[in-house]
PDB file of C-alpha atoms in Angstrom:
ATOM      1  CA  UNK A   1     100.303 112.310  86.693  1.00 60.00           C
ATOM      2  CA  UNK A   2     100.746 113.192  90.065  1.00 67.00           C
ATOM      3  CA  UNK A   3     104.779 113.988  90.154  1.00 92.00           C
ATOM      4  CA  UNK A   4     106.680 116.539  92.287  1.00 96.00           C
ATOM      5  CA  UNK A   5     109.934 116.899  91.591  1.00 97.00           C
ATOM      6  CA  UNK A   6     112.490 118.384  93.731  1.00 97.00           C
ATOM      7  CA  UNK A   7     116.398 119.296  93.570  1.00 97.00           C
ATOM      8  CA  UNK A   8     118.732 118.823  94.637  1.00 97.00           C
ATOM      9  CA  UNK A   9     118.337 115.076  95.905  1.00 96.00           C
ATOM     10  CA  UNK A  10     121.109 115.891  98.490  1.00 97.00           C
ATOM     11  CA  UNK A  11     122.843 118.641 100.194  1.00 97.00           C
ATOM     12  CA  UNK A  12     125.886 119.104 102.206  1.00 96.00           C
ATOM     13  CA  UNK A  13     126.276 122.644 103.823  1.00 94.00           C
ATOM     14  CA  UNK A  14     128.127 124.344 106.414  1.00 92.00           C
ATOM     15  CA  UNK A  15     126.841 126.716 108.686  1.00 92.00           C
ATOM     16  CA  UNK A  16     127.750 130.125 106.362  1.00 90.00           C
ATOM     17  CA  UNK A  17     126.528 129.059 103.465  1.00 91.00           C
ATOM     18  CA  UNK A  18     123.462 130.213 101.238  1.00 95.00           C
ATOM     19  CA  UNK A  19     121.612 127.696  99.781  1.00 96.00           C
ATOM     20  CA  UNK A  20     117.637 126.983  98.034  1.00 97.00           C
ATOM     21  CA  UNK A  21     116.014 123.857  97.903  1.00 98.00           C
ATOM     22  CA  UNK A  22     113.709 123.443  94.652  1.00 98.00           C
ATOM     23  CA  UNK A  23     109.834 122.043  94.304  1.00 98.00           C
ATOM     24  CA  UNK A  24     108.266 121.858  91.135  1.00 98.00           C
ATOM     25  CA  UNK A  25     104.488 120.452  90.034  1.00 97.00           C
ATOM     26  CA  UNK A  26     102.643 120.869  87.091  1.00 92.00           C
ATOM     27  CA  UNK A  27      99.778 119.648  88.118  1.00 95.00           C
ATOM     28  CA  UNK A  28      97.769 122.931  88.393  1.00 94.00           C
ATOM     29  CA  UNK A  29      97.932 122.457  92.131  1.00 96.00           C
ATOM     30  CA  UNK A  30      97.286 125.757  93.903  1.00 96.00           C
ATOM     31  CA  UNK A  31      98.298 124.366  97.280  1.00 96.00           C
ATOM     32  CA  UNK A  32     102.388 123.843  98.034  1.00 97.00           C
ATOM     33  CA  UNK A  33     103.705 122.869 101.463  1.00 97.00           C
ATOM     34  CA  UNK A  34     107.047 122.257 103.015  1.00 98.00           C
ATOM     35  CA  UNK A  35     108.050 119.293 105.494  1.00 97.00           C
ATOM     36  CA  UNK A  36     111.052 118.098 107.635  1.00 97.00           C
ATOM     37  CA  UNK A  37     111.638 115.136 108.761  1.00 97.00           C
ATOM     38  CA  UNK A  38     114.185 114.267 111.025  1.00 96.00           C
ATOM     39  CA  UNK A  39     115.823 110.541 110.833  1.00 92.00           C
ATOM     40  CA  UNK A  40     113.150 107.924 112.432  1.00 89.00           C
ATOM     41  CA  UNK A  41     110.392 110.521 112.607  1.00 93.00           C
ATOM     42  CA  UNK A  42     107.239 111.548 111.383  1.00 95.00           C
ATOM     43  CA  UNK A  43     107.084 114.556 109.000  1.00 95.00           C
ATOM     44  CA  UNK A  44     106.703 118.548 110.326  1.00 95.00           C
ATOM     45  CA  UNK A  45     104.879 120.882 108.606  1.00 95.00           C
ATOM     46  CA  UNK A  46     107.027 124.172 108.182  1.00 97.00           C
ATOM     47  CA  UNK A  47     105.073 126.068 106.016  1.00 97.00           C
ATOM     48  CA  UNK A  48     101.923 126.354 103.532  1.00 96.00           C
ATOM     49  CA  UNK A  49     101.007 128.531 100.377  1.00 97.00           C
ATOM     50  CA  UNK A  50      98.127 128.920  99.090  1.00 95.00           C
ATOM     51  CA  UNK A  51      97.512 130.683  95.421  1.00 96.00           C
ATOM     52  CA  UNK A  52     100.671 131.893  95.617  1.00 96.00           C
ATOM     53  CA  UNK A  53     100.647 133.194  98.931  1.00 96.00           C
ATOM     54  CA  UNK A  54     102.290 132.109 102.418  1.00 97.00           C
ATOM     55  CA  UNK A  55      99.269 130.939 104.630  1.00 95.00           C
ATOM     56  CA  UNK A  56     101.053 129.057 107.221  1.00 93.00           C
ATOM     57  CA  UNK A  57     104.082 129.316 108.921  1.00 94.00           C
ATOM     58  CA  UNK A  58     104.586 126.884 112.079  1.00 94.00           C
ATOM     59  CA  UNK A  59     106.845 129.247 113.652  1.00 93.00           C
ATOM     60  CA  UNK A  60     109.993 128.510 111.631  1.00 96.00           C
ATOM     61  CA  UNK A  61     113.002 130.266 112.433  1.00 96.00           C
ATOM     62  CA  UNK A  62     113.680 133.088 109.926  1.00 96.00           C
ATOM     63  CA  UNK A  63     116.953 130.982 108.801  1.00 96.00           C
ATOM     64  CA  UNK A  64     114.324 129.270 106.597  1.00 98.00           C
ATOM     65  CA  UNK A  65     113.067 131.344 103.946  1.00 97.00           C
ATOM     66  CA  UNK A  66     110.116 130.027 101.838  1.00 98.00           C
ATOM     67  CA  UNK A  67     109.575 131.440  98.454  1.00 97.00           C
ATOM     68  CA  UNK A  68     106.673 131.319  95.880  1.00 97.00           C
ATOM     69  CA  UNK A  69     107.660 133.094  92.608  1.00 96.00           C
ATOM     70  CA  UNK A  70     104.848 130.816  90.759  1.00 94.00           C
ATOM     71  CA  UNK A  71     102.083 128.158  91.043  1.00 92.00           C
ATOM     72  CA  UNK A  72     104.420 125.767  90.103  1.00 96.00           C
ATOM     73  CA  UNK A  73     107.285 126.261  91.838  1.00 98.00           C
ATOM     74  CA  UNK A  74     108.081 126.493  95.567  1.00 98.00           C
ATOM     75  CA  UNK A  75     112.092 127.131  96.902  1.00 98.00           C
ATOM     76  CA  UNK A  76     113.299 126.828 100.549  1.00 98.00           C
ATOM     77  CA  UNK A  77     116.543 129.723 100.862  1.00 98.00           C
ATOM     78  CA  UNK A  78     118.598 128.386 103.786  1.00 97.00           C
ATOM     79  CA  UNK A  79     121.242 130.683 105.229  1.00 95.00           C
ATOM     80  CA  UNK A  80     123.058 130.274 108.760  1.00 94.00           C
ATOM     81  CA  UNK A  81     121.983 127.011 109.342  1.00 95.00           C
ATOM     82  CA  UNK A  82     122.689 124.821 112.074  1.00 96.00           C
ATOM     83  CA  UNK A  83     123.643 121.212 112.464  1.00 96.00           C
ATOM     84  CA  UNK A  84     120.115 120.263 113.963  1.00 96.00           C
ATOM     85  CA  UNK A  85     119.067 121.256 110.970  1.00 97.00           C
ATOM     86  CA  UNK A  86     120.052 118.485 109.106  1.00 97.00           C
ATOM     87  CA  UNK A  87     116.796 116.259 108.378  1.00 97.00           C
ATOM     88  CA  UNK A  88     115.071 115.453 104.881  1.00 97.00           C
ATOM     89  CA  UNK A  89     113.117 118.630 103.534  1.00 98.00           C
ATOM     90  CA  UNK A  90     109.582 117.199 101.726  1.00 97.00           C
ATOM     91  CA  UNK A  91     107.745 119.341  99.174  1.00 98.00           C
ATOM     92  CA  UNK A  92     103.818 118.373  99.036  1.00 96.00           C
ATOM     93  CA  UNK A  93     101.062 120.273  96.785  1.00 96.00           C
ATOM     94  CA  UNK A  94      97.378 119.361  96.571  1.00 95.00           C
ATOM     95  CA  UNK A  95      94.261 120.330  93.966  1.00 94.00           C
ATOM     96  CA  UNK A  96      93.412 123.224  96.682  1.00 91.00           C
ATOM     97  CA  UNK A  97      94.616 123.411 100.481  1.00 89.00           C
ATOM     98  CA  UNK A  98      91.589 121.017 101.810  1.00 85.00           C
ATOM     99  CA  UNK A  99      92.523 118.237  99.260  1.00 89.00           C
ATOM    100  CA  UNK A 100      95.018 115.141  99.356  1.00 92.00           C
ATOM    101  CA  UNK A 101      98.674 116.025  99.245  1.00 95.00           C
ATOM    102  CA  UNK A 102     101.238 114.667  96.803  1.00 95.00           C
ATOM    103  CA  UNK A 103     104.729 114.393  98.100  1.00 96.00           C
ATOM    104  CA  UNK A 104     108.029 114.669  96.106  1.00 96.00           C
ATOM    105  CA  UNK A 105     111.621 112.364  96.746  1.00 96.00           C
ATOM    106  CA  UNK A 106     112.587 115.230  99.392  1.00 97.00           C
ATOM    107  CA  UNK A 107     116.150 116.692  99.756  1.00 98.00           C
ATOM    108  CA  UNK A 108     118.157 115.453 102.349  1.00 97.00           C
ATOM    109  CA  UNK A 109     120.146 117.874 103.909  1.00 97.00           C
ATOM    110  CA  UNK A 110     123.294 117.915 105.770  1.00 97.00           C
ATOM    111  CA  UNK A 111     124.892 121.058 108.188  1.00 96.00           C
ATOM    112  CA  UNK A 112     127.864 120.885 109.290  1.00 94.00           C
TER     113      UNK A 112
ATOM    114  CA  UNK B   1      98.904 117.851 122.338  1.00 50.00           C
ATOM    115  CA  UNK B   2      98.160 114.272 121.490  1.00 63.00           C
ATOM    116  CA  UNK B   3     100.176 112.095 119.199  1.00 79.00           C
ATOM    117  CA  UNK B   4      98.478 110.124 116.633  1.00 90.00           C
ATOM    118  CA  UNK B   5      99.567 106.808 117.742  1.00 93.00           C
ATOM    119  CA  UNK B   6     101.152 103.988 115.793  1.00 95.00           C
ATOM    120  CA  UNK B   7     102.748 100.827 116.971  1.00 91.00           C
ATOM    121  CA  UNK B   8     106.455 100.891 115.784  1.00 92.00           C
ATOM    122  CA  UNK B   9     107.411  97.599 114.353  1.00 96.00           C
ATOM    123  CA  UNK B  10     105.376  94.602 112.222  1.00 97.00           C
ATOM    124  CA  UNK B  11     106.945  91.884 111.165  1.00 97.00           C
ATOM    125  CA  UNK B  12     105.261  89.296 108.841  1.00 97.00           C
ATOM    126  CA  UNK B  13     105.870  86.180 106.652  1.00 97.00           C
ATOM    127  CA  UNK B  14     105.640  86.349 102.957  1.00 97.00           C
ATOM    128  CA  UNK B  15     101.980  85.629 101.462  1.00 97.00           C
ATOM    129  CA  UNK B  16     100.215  86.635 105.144  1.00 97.00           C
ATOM    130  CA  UNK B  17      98.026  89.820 105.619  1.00 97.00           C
ATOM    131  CA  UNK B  18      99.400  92.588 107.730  1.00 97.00           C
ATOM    132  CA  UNK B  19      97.533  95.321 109.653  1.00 98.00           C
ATOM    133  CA  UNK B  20      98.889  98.585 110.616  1.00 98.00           C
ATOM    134  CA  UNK B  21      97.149 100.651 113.129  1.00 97.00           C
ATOM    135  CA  UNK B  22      96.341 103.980 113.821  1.00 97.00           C
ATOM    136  CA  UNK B  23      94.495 105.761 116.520  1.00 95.00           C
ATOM    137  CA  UNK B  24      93.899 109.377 115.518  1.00 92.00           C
ATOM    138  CA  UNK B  25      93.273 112.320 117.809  1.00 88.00           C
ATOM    139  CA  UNK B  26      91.126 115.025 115.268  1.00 81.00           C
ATOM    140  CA  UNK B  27      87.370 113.849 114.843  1.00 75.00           C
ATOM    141  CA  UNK B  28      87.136 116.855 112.425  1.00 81.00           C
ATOM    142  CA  UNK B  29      89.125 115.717 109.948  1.00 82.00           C
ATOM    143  CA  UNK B  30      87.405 115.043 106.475  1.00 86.00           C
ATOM    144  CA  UNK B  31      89.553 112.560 105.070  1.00 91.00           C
ATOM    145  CA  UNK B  32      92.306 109.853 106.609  1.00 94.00           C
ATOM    146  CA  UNK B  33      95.053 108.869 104.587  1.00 96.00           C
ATOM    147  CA  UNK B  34      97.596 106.048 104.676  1.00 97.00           C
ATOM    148  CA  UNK B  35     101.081 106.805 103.376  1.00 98.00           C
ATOM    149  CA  UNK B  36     104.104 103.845 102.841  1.00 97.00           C
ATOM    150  CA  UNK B  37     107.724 105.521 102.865  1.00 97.00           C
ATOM    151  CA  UNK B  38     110.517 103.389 101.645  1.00 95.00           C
ATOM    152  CA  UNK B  39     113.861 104.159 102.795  1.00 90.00           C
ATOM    153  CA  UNK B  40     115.533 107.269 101.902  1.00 86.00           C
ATOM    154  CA  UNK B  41     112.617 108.172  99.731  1.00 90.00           C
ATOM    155  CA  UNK B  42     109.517 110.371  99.821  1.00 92.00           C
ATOM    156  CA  UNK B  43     105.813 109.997 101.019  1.00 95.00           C
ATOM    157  CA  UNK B  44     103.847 107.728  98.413  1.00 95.00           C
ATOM    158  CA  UNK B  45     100.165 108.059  99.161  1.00 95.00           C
ATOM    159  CA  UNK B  46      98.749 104.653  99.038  1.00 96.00           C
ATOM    160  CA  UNK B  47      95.168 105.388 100.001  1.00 96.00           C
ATOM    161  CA  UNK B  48      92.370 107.559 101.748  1.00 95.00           C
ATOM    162  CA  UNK B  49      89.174 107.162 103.966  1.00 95.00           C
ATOM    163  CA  UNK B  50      86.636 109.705 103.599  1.00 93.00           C
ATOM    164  CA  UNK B  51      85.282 110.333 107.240  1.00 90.00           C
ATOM    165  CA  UNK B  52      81.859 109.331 106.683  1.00 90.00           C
ATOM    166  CA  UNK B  53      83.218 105.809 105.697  1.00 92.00           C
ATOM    167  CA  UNK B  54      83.429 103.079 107.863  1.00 94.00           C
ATOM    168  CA  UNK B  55      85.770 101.085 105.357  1.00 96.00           C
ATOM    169  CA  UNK B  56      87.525 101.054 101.459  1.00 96.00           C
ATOM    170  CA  UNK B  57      88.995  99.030  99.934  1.00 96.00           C
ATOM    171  CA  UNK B  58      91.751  98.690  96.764  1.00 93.00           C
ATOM    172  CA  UNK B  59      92.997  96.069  95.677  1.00 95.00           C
ATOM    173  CA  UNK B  60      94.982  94.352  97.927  1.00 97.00           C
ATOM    174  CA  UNK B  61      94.522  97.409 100.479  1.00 97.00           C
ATOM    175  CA  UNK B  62      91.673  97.520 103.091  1.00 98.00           C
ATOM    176  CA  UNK B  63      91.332 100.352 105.437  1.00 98.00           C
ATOM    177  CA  UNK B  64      88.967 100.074 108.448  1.00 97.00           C
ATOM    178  CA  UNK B  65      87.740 103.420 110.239  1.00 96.00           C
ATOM    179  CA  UNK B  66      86.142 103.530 113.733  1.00 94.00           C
ATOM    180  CA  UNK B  67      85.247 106.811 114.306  1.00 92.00           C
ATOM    181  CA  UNK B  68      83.659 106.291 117.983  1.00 92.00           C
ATOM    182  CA  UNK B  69      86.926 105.060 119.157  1.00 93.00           C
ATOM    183  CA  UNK B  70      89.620 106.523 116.751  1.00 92.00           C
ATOM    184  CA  UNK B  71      90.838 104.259 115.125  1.00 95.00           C
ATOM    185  CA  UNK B  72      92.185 103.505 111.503  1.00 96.00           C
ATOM    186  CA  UNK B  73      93.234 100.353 110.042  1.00 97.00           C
ATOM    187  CA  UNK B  74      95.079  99.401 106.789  1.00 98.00           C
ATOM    188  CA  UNK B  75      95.149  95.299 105.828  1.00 98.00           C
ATOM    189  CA  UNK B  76      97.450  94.853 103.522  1.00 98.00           C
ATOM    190  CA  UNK B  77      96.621  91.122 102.004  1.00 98.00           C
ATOM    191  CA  UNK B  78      99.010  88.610 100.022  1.00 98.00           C
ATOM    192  CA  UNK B  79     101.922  90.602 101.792  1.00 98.00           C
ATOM    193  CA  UNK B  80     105.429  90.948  99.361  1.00 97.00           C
ATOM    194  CA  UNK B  81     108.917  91.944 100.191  1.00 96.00           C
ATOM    195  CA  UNK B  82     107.958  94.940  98.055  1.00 95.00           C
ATOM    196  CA  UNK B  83     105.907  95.567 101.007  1.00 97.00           C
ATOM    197  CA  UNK B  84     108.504  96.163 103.510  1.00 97.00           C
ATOM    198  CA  UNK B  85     108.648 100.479 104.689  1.00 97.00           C
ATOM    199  CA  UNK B  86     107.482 102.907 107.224  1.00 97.00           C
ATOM    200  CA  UNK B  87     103.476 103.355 106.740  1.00 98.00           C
ATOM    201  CA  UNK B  88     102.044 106.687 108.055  1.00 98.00           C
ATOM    202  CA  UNK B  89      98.367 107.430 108.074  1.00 97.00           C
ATOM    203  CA  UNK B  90      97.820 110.697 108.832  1.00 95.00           C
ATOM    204  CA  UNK B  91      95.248 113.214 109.793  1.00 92.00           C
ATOM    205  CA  UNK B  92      94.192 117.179 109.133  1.00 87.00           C
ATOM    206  CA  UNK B  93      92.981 118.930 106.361  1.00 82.00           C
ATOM    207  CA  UNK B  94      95.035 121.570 105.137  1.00 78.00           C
ATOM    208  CA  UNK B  95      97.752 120.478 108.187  1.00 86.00           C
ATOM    209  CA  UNK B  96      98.527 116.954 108.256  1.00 91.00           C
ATOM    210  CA  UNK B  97      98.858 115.428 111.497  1.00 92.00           C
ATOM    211  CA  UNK B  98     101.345 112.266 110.634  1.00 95.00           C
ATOM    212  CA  UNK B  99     101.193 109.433 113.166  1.00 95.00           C
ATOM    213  CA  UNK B 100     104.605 107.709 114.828  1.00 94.00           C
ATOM    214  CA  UNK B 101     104.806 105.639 111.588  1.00 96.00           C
ATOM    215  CA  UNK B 102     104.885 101.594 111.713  1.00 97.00           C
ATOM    216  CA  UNK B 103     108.248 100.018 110.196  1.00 97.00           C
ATOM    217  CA  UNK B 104     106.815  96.369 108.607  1.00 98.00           C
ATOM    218  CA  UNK B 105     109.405  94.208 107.777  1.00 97.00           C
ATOM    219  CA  UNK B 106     108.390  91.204 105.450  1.00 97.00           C
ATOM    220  CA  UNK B 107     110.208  87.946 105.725  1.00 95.00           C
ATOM    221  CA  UNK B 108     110.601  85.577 102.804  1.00 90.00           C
TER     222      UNK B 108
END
């Protein structure tokens, strides 16, 4: 089984709004990332945890908050986003950070 | 820094082989992978290269490395509609590298 889920499957926000984005695995995976991808474009990294713990950040603004409460769950708080914003958001986890990455449906998000 | 170059658009006819190329800019990188996206959907993985590899193959998936010039392949033979999606390979370890994508479109 090599399933990541992730909720919601879409999003409409405005600008003022709080809102999280969900990844789950129970795969055992120890590795969880977050993507973007804007329309016609190859995915972004935004940001990596490893065991739990943020390892990369690709210089994200801090309107993006990534959160790791377990090793099976990854959330993405959004607050005071911006139109430009608007993309799909892709969860990924892997065995360990060197190994392949599995990718969930994604959330597609829309600021207005 | 460099892109990981893709062409953009393939079109073939039902039953043909297609190839997809890739030329990749991170001669570090332990593995290669190839990754179909249908729309409005996530990344499937559909296969990987280990970098010591000069070529796999899976059923009716082929993928060609060239490590002296960069460059990836994936044949796809006996081509179906099913087929049809954005293909990615991508590079990296930890930080994947994902090329322009290729958008194959197959005709019945």
């Amino acid at each position: 089984d090599t399933e990541v889920t992730q909720t919601p499957k879409h999003l409409v926000m405005g600008m003022t709004n709080k809102k999280s984005l969900k990844c789950e695995q129970h795969m055992g995976h120890r590795a969880m990332y977050w993507y973007k991808q804007k329309a016609k474009k190859p995915p972004e990294l935004m940001f990596v945890y490893s065991y739990e713990k943020l390892s990369i950040n690709e210089s994200v603004p801090s309107r993006f908050s990534p959160e790791c409460p377990n090793s099976s769950l990854l959330n993405l708080h959004l607050h005071a986003l911006q139109p430009e914003d608007s993309a799909l958001y892709l969860c990924a986890s892997s065995q360990v950070p060197t190994e392949t990455q599995y990718f969930g449906p994604g959330t597609r998000l829309l600021v207005l | 820094g460099e892109d990981v170059e893709q062409s953009l658009f393939l079109s073939v006819r039902e039953g043909d082989s297609s190839v997809i190329n890739c030329t990749y800019t991170d001669s570090s990188s332990t593995y290669l992978y190839w990754y179909k996206q249908e729309p409005g959907a996530g990344l499937q993985l559909l296969t990987y290269i280990f970098s010591n590899m000069d070529m796999k193959q899976d059923q009716r998936l082929t993928v060609l490395l060239n490590k002296k010039d960069k460059h990836l392949s994936l044949r796809i033979a006996d081509t179906q509609t099913g087929d049809s999606a954005i293909y990615f390979c991508a590079e990296g370890t930890y930080k994947y590298i994902f090329g322009t994508g290729t958008r194959l479109k197959v005709l019945a």
